[in-house]
Amino acid sequence: MSRAKNNIGELGPLVGYHLRRAFGAFAADFAVAMEGTGMRQVLVGILTVVSGSPGINQGAVGRVLGIKRANMVSLINELVDAGLIARVVDPGDRRAFSLNITDAGRAMLADCLARIAAHEQRMLAGFSEAERAMLLELLGRIERRDPAAA
Amino acid sequence: MSRAKNNIGELGPLVGYHLRRAFGAFAADFAVAMEGTGMRQVLVGILTVVSGSPGINQGAVGRVLGIKRANMVSLINELVDAGLIARVVDPGDRRAFSLNITDAGRAMLADCLARIAAHEQRMLAGFSEAERAMLLELLGRIERRDPAAA
DNA sequence: TATTGTTATACTCTATAACTATA
DNA sequence: TATAGTTATAGAGTATAACAATA
């Protein structure tokens, strides 16, 4: 492992750069963790939100997770086609679909969350509980910001 | 701003989830910060590395930044076409191209780094210097990990 | 045989605009 | 007029496989 120059220069002190690299490392390991399930990061997110808010509609799920309405369509289709969520017309608002997790969805979600727990442990090996909590807190402060949309 | 339920359930304690959201927020504001320059995150990264390691070749730049060889080709083409970097056959290894930043590239990089500094300040408003350093340190530990490639 | 750069390709994520049907 | 969902489309990031030229 003769680590070469690896001269990132002015990128070194940039949080944005390291956020990108850390996100990439997490995403790569996440994909490995999900192998065989057919699930991806976004799908697990949607399944979790639907599980926690039975009867929620697509738009609301998208708003919670930061996914555009247009992009929700095929994602929900994937989950419905896989039998993981059920979609019925909302009786109270016939424009909307009411989403609910199925038994198969619950089983899949449980499997995914177990895999994700192991994945997080791998990625955060060596982190103290205080460090993990601090990282969550700092990331939370960033994500609750949106200067671009101001 | 009647914040709705926003029930993310089991996603709440996951570092990976918040990393994704924080990365998204950073990327969106980065794009706004670069408006009018024609530059993107990856291009600034490449320009910075070439600037700091004159004569470096494509493969090495990719290795430093975590970009696959195949994807480097069009990125380098963009920068060459824009007149920001010069590409000549490496005299010592005629398979490789030697990359150098041009004067125009130096000017562009200076402009971009100034915009990025302002962008980072926006995104990290309210962070103490110690918090910023801590975040950099924790992210650095994550990115220097690659369980998937083990 | 390994490496540099290349081409071709494919999948995912993200974004916008325009449409429909309901409200 | 506004909202829920849809369709079509486009740009960007990332990944693999196969190839030519050179080492």
CSV table of C-alpha atoms (C1' of nucleotides) in Angstrom, one decimal:
chain,number,residue,atom,x,y,z
A,1,MET,CA,0.0,0.0,0.0
A,2,SER,CA,2.6,2.6,-1.0
A,3,ARG,CA,0.2,5.5,-0.8
A,4,ALA,CA,1.2,7.8,-3.6
A,5,LYS,CA,1.2,11.6,-3.5
A,6,ASN,CA,-2.6,11.9,-3.1
A,7,ASN,CA,-2.2,15.7,-3.2
A,8,ILE,CA,-5.7,17.1,-3.0
A,9,GLY,CA,-4.4,20.6,-2.3
A,10,GLU,CA,-7.1,23.2,-1.6
A,11,LEU,CA,-9.8,20.5,-1.5
A,12,GLY,CA,-8.4,19.4,1.9
A,13,PRO,CA,-10.2,21.9,4.2
A,14,LEU,CA,-13.5,21.8,2.2
A,15,VAL,CA,-16.3,20.1,4.1
A,16,GLY,CA,-18.2,19.7,0.8
A,17,TYR,CA,-15.3,17.6,-0.7
A,18,HIS,CA,-15.1,15.2,2.3
A,19,LEU,CA,-18.9,15.0,2.4
A,20,ARG,CA,-18.8,13.8,-1.2
A,21,ARG,CA,-16.1,11.2,-0.5
A,22,ALA,CA,-17.7,9.9,2.7
A,23,PHE,CA,-21.1,9.7,1.0
A,24,GLY,CA,-19.6,7.7,-1.8
A,25,ALA,CA,-17.9,5.3,0.6
A,26,PHE,CA,-21.2,4.8,2.5
A,27,ALA,CA,-23.2,4.4,-0.8
A,28,ALA,CA,-20.8,1.8,-2.1
A,29,ASP,CA,-20.9,-0.3,1.1
A,30,PHE,CA,-24.7,0.1,1.3
A,31,ALA,CA,-25.0,-1.4,-2.2
A,32,VAL,CA,-22.9,-4.4,-1.1
A,33,ALA,CA,-25.0,-4.7,2.1
A,34,MET,CA,-28.2,-4.9,0.0
A,35,GLU,CA,-27.0,-7.4,-2.5
A,36,GLY,CA,-29.7,-10.0,-3.3
A,37,THR,CA,-32.5,-8.0,-1.9
A,38,GLY,CA,-33.1,-5.9,-5.0
A,39,MET,CA,-33.5,-2.8,-2.7
A,40,ARG,CA,-31.7,0.5,-2.9
A,41,GLN,CA,-31.2,3.4,-0.6
A,42,VAL,CA,-34.2,5.3,-1.8
A,43,LEU,CA,-36.5,2.3,-1.8
A,44,VAL,CA,-35.6,1.5,1.8
A,45,GLY,CA,-36.3,5.1,2.7
A,46,ILE,CA,-39.7,5.1,1.1
A,47,LEU,CA,-40.6,1.7,2.6
A,48,THR,CA,-39.6,3.0,6.1
A,49,VAL,CA,-41.7,6.2,5.8
A,50,VAL,CA,-44.8,4.3,4.5
A,51,SER,CA,-44.3,1.8,7.3
A,52,GLY,CA,-44.3,4.6,9.9
A,53,SER,CA,-47.2,6.5,8.4
A,54,PRO,CA,-49.8,4.1,7.1
A,55,GLY,CA,-52.1,5.5,4.4
A,56,ILE,CA,-49.6,8.3,3.5
A,57,ASN,CA,-49.7,9.4,-0.1
A,58,GLN,CA,-46.8,9.6,-2.7
A,59,GLY,CA,-46.4,13.3,-2.5
A,60,ALA,CA,-46.1,13.4,1.3
A,61,VAL,CA,-43.5,10.6,1.1
A,62,GLY,CA,-41.5,12.6,-1.4
A,63,ARG,CA,-41.7,15.7,0.7
A,64,VAL,CA,-40.4,13.9,3.7
A,65,LEU,CA,-37.5,12.3,1.9
A,66,GLY,CA,-36.7,15.2,-0.5
A,67,ILE,CA,-37.8,13.3,-3.7
A,68,LYS,CA,-39.6,15.1,-6.5
A,69,ARG,CA,-43.1,14.0,-7.3
A,70,ALA,CA,-42.2,13.0,-10.9
A,71,ASN,CA,-39.5,10.7,-9.6
A,72,MET,CA,-41.7,9.1,-7.0
A,73,VAL,CA,-43.9,7.5,-9.7
A,74,SER,CA,-41.5,4.8,-10.9
A,75,LEU,CA,-40.1,4.2,-7.4
A,76,ILE,CA,-43.6,3.5,-6.0
A,77,ASN,CA,-44.3,1.3,-9.0
A,78,GLU,CA,-41.2,-0.7,-8.2
A,79,LEU,CA,-42.3,-1.3,-4.7
A,80,VAL,CA,-45.9,-2.1,-5.7
A,81,ASP,CA,-44.7,-4.5,-8.4
A,82,ALA,CA,-42.5,-6.2,-5.9
A,83,GLY,CA,-45.5,-6.6,-3.6
A,84,LEU,CA,-43.9,-4.6,-0.8
A,85,ILE,CA,-46.5,-1.8,-0.6
A,86,ALA,CA,-50.2,-1.6,-1.5
A,87,ARG,CA,-51.6,1.4,-3.4
A,88,VAL,CA,-55.3,2.2,-3.3
A,89,VAL,CA,-57.2,5.3,-4.2
A,90,ASP,CA,-57.6,7.5,-1.2
A,91,PRO,CA,-61.3,7.6,-0.4
A,92,GLY,CA,-61.0,11.1,1.1
A,93,ASP,CA,-59.2,12.6,-1.9
A,94,ARG,CA,-59.7,10.7,-5.2
A,95,ARG,CA,-56.6,12.4,-6.8
A,96,ALA,CA,-54.3,10.7,-4.3
A,97,PHE,CA,-53.1,7.2,-3.6
A,98,SER,CA,-53.1,5.8,-0.1
A,99,LEU,CA,-50.0,3.7,0.5
A,100,ASN,CA,-49.6,0.9,3.0
A,101,ILE,CA,-46.8,-1.6,3.6
A,102,THR,CA,-47.6,-5.3,3.0
A,103,ASP,CA,-46.6,-8.3,5.1
A,104,ALA,CA,-43.9,-9.0,2.5
A,105,GLY,CA,-42.8,-5.3,2.8
A,106,ARG,CA,-42.5,-5.6,6.5
A,107,ALA,CA,-40.4,-8.7,6.2
A,108,MET,CA,-38.2,-7.0,3.5
A,109,LEU,CA,-37.9,-3.9,5.6
A,110,ALA,CA,-36.8,-5.9,8.7
A,111,ASP,CA,-34.2,-7.7,6.6
A,112,CYS,CA,-32.9,-4.5,5.1
A,113,LEU,CA,-32.7,-2.7,8.5
A,114,ALA,CA,-30.7,-5.6,9.9
A,115,ARG,CA,-28.3,-5.4,7.0
A,116,ILE,CA,-28.1,-1.6,7.3
A,117,ALA,CA,-27.3,-1.9,11.0
A,118,ALA,CA,-24.4,-4.1,10.2
A,119,HIS,CA,-23.3,-1.8,7.4
A,120,GLU,CA,-23.4,1.2,9.7
A,121,GLN,CA,-21.3,-0.7,12.2
A,122,ARG,CA,-18.7,-1.5,9.5
A,123,MET,CA,-18.6,2.1,8.3
A,124,LEU,CA,-18.4,3.6,11.8
A,125,ALA,CA,-16.0,1.1,13.4
A,126,GLY,CA,-13.8,2.9,15.8
A,127,PHE,CA,-16.3,5.7,16.4
A,128,SER,CA,-17.3,6.2,20.0
A,129,GLU,CA,-21.0,6.6,20.7
A,130,ALA,CA,-20.4,10.3,21.4
A,131,GLU,CA,-18.6,10.7,18.1
A,132,ARG,CA,-21.5,9.0,16.2
A,133,ALA,CA,-24.0,11.2,18.0
A,134,MET,CA,-21.9,14.3,17.2
A,135,LEU,CA,-21.7,13.4,13.5
A,136,LEU,CA,-25.5,12.9,13.4
A,137,GLU,CA,-26.0,16.2,15.1
A,138,LEU,CA,-23.7,18.1,12.7
A,139,LEU,CA,-25.1,16.5,9.6
A,140,GLY,CA,-28.6,17.2,10.9
A,141,ARG,CA,-27.8,20.9,11.1
A,142,ILE,CA,-26.5,20.9,7.5
A,143,GLU,CA,-29.5,19.1,6.0
A,144,ARG,CA,-32.0,21.4,7.8
A,145,ARG,CA,-30.5,24.2,5.7
A,146,ASP,CA,-31.2,25.2,2.1
A,147,PRO,CA,-29.5,28.5,1.1
A,148,ALA,CA,-30.1,27.6,-2.5
A,149,ALA,CA,-33.8,27.7,-2.1
A,150,ALA,CA,-33.9,30.9,0.0
B,1,MET,CA,-44.0,26.7,7.5
B,2,SER,CA,-46.4,24.3,9.2
B,3,ARG,CA,-44.0,21.5,9.3
B,4,ALA,CA,-46.0,18.3,8.7
B,5,LYS,CA,-45.4,14.9,10.3
B,6,ASN,CA,-42.0,14.4,8.7
B,7,ASN,CA,-41.9,10.9,10.3
B,8,ILE,CA,-38.7,9.3,9.1
B,9,GLY,CA,-38.9,6.6,11.7
B,10,GLU,CA,-36.0,4.1,11.7
B,11,LEU,CA,-34.0,6.4,9.4
B,12,GLY,CA,-33.5,8.9,12.1
B,13,PRO,CA,-30.5,7.3,13.8
B,14,LEU,CA,-28.8,6.2,10.5
B,15,VAL,CA,-25.7,8.1,9.7
B,16,GLY,CA,-26.0,7.0,6.1
B,17,TYR,CA,-29.4,8.6,5.7
B,18,HIS,CA,-28.3,12.0,7.1
B,19,LEU,CA,-25.1,11.8,5.1
B,20,ARG,CA,-27.2,11.5,2.0
B,21,ARG,CA,-29.4,14.5,2.9
B,22,ALA,CA,-26.5,16.7,3.9
B,23,PHE,CA,-24.6,15.8,0.8
B,24,GLY,CA,-27.7,16.7,-1.3
B,25,ALA,CA,-28.0,20.1,0.4
B,26,PHE,CA,-24.4,20.8,-0.2
B,27,ALA,CA,-24.5,19.7,-3.8
B,28,ALA,CA,-27.6,21.9,-4.5
B,29,ASP,CA,-26.0,25.0,-3.1
B,30,PHE,CA,-22.7,24.2,-4.8
B,31,ALA,CA,-24.5,24.2,-8.1
B,32,VAL,CA,-26.0,27.6,-7.4
B,33,ALA,CA,-22.5,28.9,-6.3
B,34,MET,CA,-21.0,27.8,-9.6
B,35,GLU,CA,-23.7,29.4,-11.8
B,36,GLY,CA,-22.2,31.1,-14.8
B,37,THR,CA,-18.8,29.4,-14.6
B,38,GLY,CA,-19.7,26.1,-16.4
B,39,MET,CA,-17.9,24.2,-13.7
B,40,ARG,CA,-19.1,21.3,-11.6
B,41,GLN,CA,-17.9,19.7,-8.4
B,42,VAL,CA,-15.8,17.0,-10.2
B,43,LEU,CA,-14.3,19.5,-12.6
B,44,VAL,CA,-13.1,21.8,-9.8
B,45,GLY,CA,-11.7,18.7,-8.1
B,46,ILE,CA,-9.7,17.7,-11.2
B,47,LEU,CA,-8.5,21.3,-11.8
B,48,THR,CA,-7.3,21.5,-8.2
B,49,VAL,CA,-5.4,18.3,-8.4
B,50,VAL,CA,-3.8,19.1,-11.7
B,51,SER,CA,-2.9,22.5,-10.4
B,52,GLY,CA,-1.2,21.0,-7.3
B,53,SER,CA,0.6,18.2,-9.3
B,54,PRO,CA,1.8,19.6,-12.6
B,55,GLY,CA,2.4,17.0,-15.2
B,56,ILE,CA,0.2,14.4,-13.5
B,57,ASN,CA,-1.7,12.0,-15.8
B,58,GLN,CA,-5.4,11.2,-16.0
B,59,GLY,CA,-5.2,7.9,-14.2
B,60,ALA,CA,-3.4,9.4,-11.3
B,61,VAL,CA,-5.9,12.2,-11.0
B,62,GLY,CA,-8.8,9.7,-11.0
B,63,ARG,CA,-7.1,7.6,-8.3
B,64,VAL,CA,-6.7,10.6,-6.1
B,65,LEU,CA,-10.3,11.7,-6.5
B,66,GLY,CA,-12.0,8.3,-6.7
B,67,ILE,CA,-13.0,8.6,-10.4
B,68,LYS,CA,-12.9,5.6,-12.7
B,69,ARG,CA,-10.5,5.8,-15.7
B,70,ALA,CA,-13.3,5.4,-18.2
B,71,ASN,CA,-15.1,8.4,-16.7
B,72,MET,CA,-12.1,10.6,-16.7
B,73,VAL,CA,-11.9,10.8,-20.4
B,74,SER,CA,-14.8,13.0,-21.1
B,75,LEU,CA,-14.1,15.1,-18.0
B,76,ILE,CA,-10.6,15.8,-19.1
B,77,ASN,CA,-11.9,16.6,-22.6
B,78,GLU,CA,-14.3,19.2,-21.1
B,79,LEU,CA,-11.5,20.9,-19.3
B,80,VAL,CA,-9.2,20.8,-22.4
B,81,ASP,CA,-11.9,22.0,-24.7
B,82,ALA,CA,-12.6,24.9,-22.2
B,83,GLY,CA,-8.9,25.8,-22.4
B,84,LEU,CA,-8.4,25.2,-18.6
B,85,ILE,CA,-5.9,22.4,-18.8
B,86,ALA,CA,-3.3,21.4,-21.4
B,87,ARG,CA,-2.8,17.8,-22.4
B,88,VAL,CA,0.5,16.6,-24.0
B,89,VAL,CA,1.9,13.1,-24.5
B,90,ASP,CA,4.1,12.2,-21.5
B,91,PRO,CA,7.7,12.0,-23.0
B,92,GLY,CA,8.6,9.4,-20.3
B,93,ASP,CA,5.6,7.1,-20.9
B,94,ARG,CA,4.0,7.5,-24.3
B,95,ARG,CA,0.8,5.7,-23.2
B,96,ALA,CA,0.0,8.6,-20.9
B,97,PHE,CA,-1.0,12.2,-21.1
B,98,SER,CA,0.8,14.8,-19.1
B,99,LEU,CA,-1.7,17.4,-17.7
B,100,ASN,CA,-1.0,21.0,-16.8
B,101,ILE,CA,-3.2,23.8,-15.8
B,102,THR,CA,-3.3,26.8,-18.1
B,103,ASP,CA,-3.4,30.5,-17.2
B,104,ALA,CA,-7.1,30.5,-17.9
B,105,GLY,CA,-7.4,27.4,-15.7
B,106,ARG,CA,-5.6,29.2,-12.9
B,107,ALA,CA,-8.0,32.2,-13.2
B,108,MET,CA,-11.0,29.9,-13.3
B,109,LEU,CA,-9.8,27.9,-10.3
B,110,ALA,CA,-9.3,31.0,-8.3
B,111,ASP,CA,-12.8,32.2,-9.1
B,112,CYS,CA,-14.3,28.8,-8.2
B,113,LEU,CA,-12.4,28.5,-4.9
B,114,ALA,CA,-13.6,32.0,-3.9
B,115,ARG,CA,-17.2,31.0,-4.7
B,116,ILE,CA,-16.8,27.7,-2.9
B,117,ALA,CA,-15.4,29.5,0.2
B,118,ALA,CA,-18.6,31.6,0.3
B,119,HIS,CA,-20.7,28.5,-0.3
B,120,GLU,CA,-19.0,26.7,2.6
B,121,GLN,CA,-19.6,29.6,4.9
B,122,ARG,CA,-23.3,29.6,4.0
B,123,MET,CA,-23.7,25.9,4.6
B,124,LEU,CA,-21.7,26.0,7.8
B,125,ALA,CA,-23.2,29.1,9.3
B,126,GLY,CA,-23.5,28.7,13.0
B,127,PHE,CA,-20.7,26.1,13.1
B,128,SER,CA,-17.9,26.9,15.5
B,129,GLU,CA,-14.4,26.4,14.2
B,130,ALA,CA,-14.1,23.4,16.5
B,131,GLU,CA,-17.3,21.9,15.1
B,132,ARG,CA,-16.1,22.4,11.6
B,133,ALA,CA,-12.8,20.7,12.4
B,134,MET,CA,-14.6,17.9,14.2
B,135,LEU,CA,-16.9,17.3,11.2
B,136,LEU,CA,-13.9,17.2,8.8
B,137,GLU,CA,-12.1,14.8,11.1
B,138,LEU,CA,-15.1,12.4,11.4
B,139,LEU,CA,-15.8,12.5,7.6
B,140,GLY,CA,-12.1,11.9,6.9
B,141,ARG,CA,-12.2,8.8,9.0
B,142,ILE,CA,-15.2,7.5,7.0
B,143,GLU,CA,-13.8,8.2,3.6
B,144,ARG,CA,-10.5,6.4,4.4
B,145,ARG,CA,-12.5,3.3,4.8
B,146,ASP,CA,-13.7,0.9,2.2
B,147,PRO,CA,-15.3,-2.3,3.6
B,148,ALA,CA,-16.9,-3.0,0.3
B,149,ALA,CA,-13.5,-3.3,-1.5
B,150,ALA,CA,-12.0,-5.5,1.2
C,1,DT,C1',1.4,-9.6,-18.7
C,2,DA,C1',0.1,-5.0,-16.8
C,3,DT,C1',-1.1,-0.3,-17.5
C,4,DT,C1',-2.9,4.2,-20.0
C,5,DG,C1',-6.3,5.9,-22.3
C,6,DT,C1',-10.4,4.9,-25.0
C,7,DT,C1',-15.2,3.5,-26.6
C,8,DA,C1',-19.5,1.8,-25.7
C,9,DT,C1',-23.0,1.0,-22.7
C,10,DA,C1',-26.1,0.9,-18.8
C,11,DC,C1',-28.2,2.2,-14.5
C,12,DT,C1',-29.4,5.4,-11.0
C,13,DC,C1',-30.4,10.0,-9.3
C,14,DT,C1',-32.1,14.4,-10.1
C,15,DA,C1',-34.5,18.1,-12.5
C,16,DT,C1',-38.0,20.5,-15.5
C,17,DA,C1',-42.1,21.1,-18.3
C,18,DA,C1',-46.5,19.8,-19.7
C,19,DC,C1',-50.4,17.0,-19.1
C,20,DT,C1',-55.0,14.7,-16.5
C,21,DA,C1',-58.1,14.4,-13.0
C,22,DT,C1',-59.6,15.9,-9.2
C,23,DA,C1',-60.2,19.5,-5.3
D,1,DT,C1',-56.6,28.2,-9.1
D,2,DA,C1',-54.1,24.7,-6.7
D,3,DT,C1',-52.9,19.9,-5.9
D,4,DA,C1',-51.9,14.6,-6.8
D,5,DG,C1',-50.2,11.9,-9.9
D,6,DT,C1',-48.3,11.1,-14.5
D,7,DT,C1',-45.4,11.2,-18.8
D,8,DA,C1',-41.5,12.5,-21.3
D,9,DT,C1',-37.0,14.0,-21.3
D,10,DA,C1',-32.4,15.5,-20.2
D,11,DG,C1',-28.1,16.0,-17.5
D,12,DA,C1',-25.0,14.1,-14.4
D,13,DG,C1',-22.6,10.4,-11.6
D,14,DT,C1',-21.0,5.9,-11.5
D,15,DA,C1',-20.2,1.2,-13.1
D,16,DT,C1',-18.4,-2.7,-16.2
D,17,DA,C1',-16.4,-4.9,-20.4
D,18,DA,C1',-13.6,-4.8,-24.3
D,19,DC,C1',-10.1,-2.8,-27.2
D,20,DA,C1',-5.4,-0.4,-28.9
D,21,DA,C1',-1.0,1.3,-27.9
D,22,DT,C1',2.7,1.1,-25.0
D,23,DA,C1',5.4,-0.5,-21.0
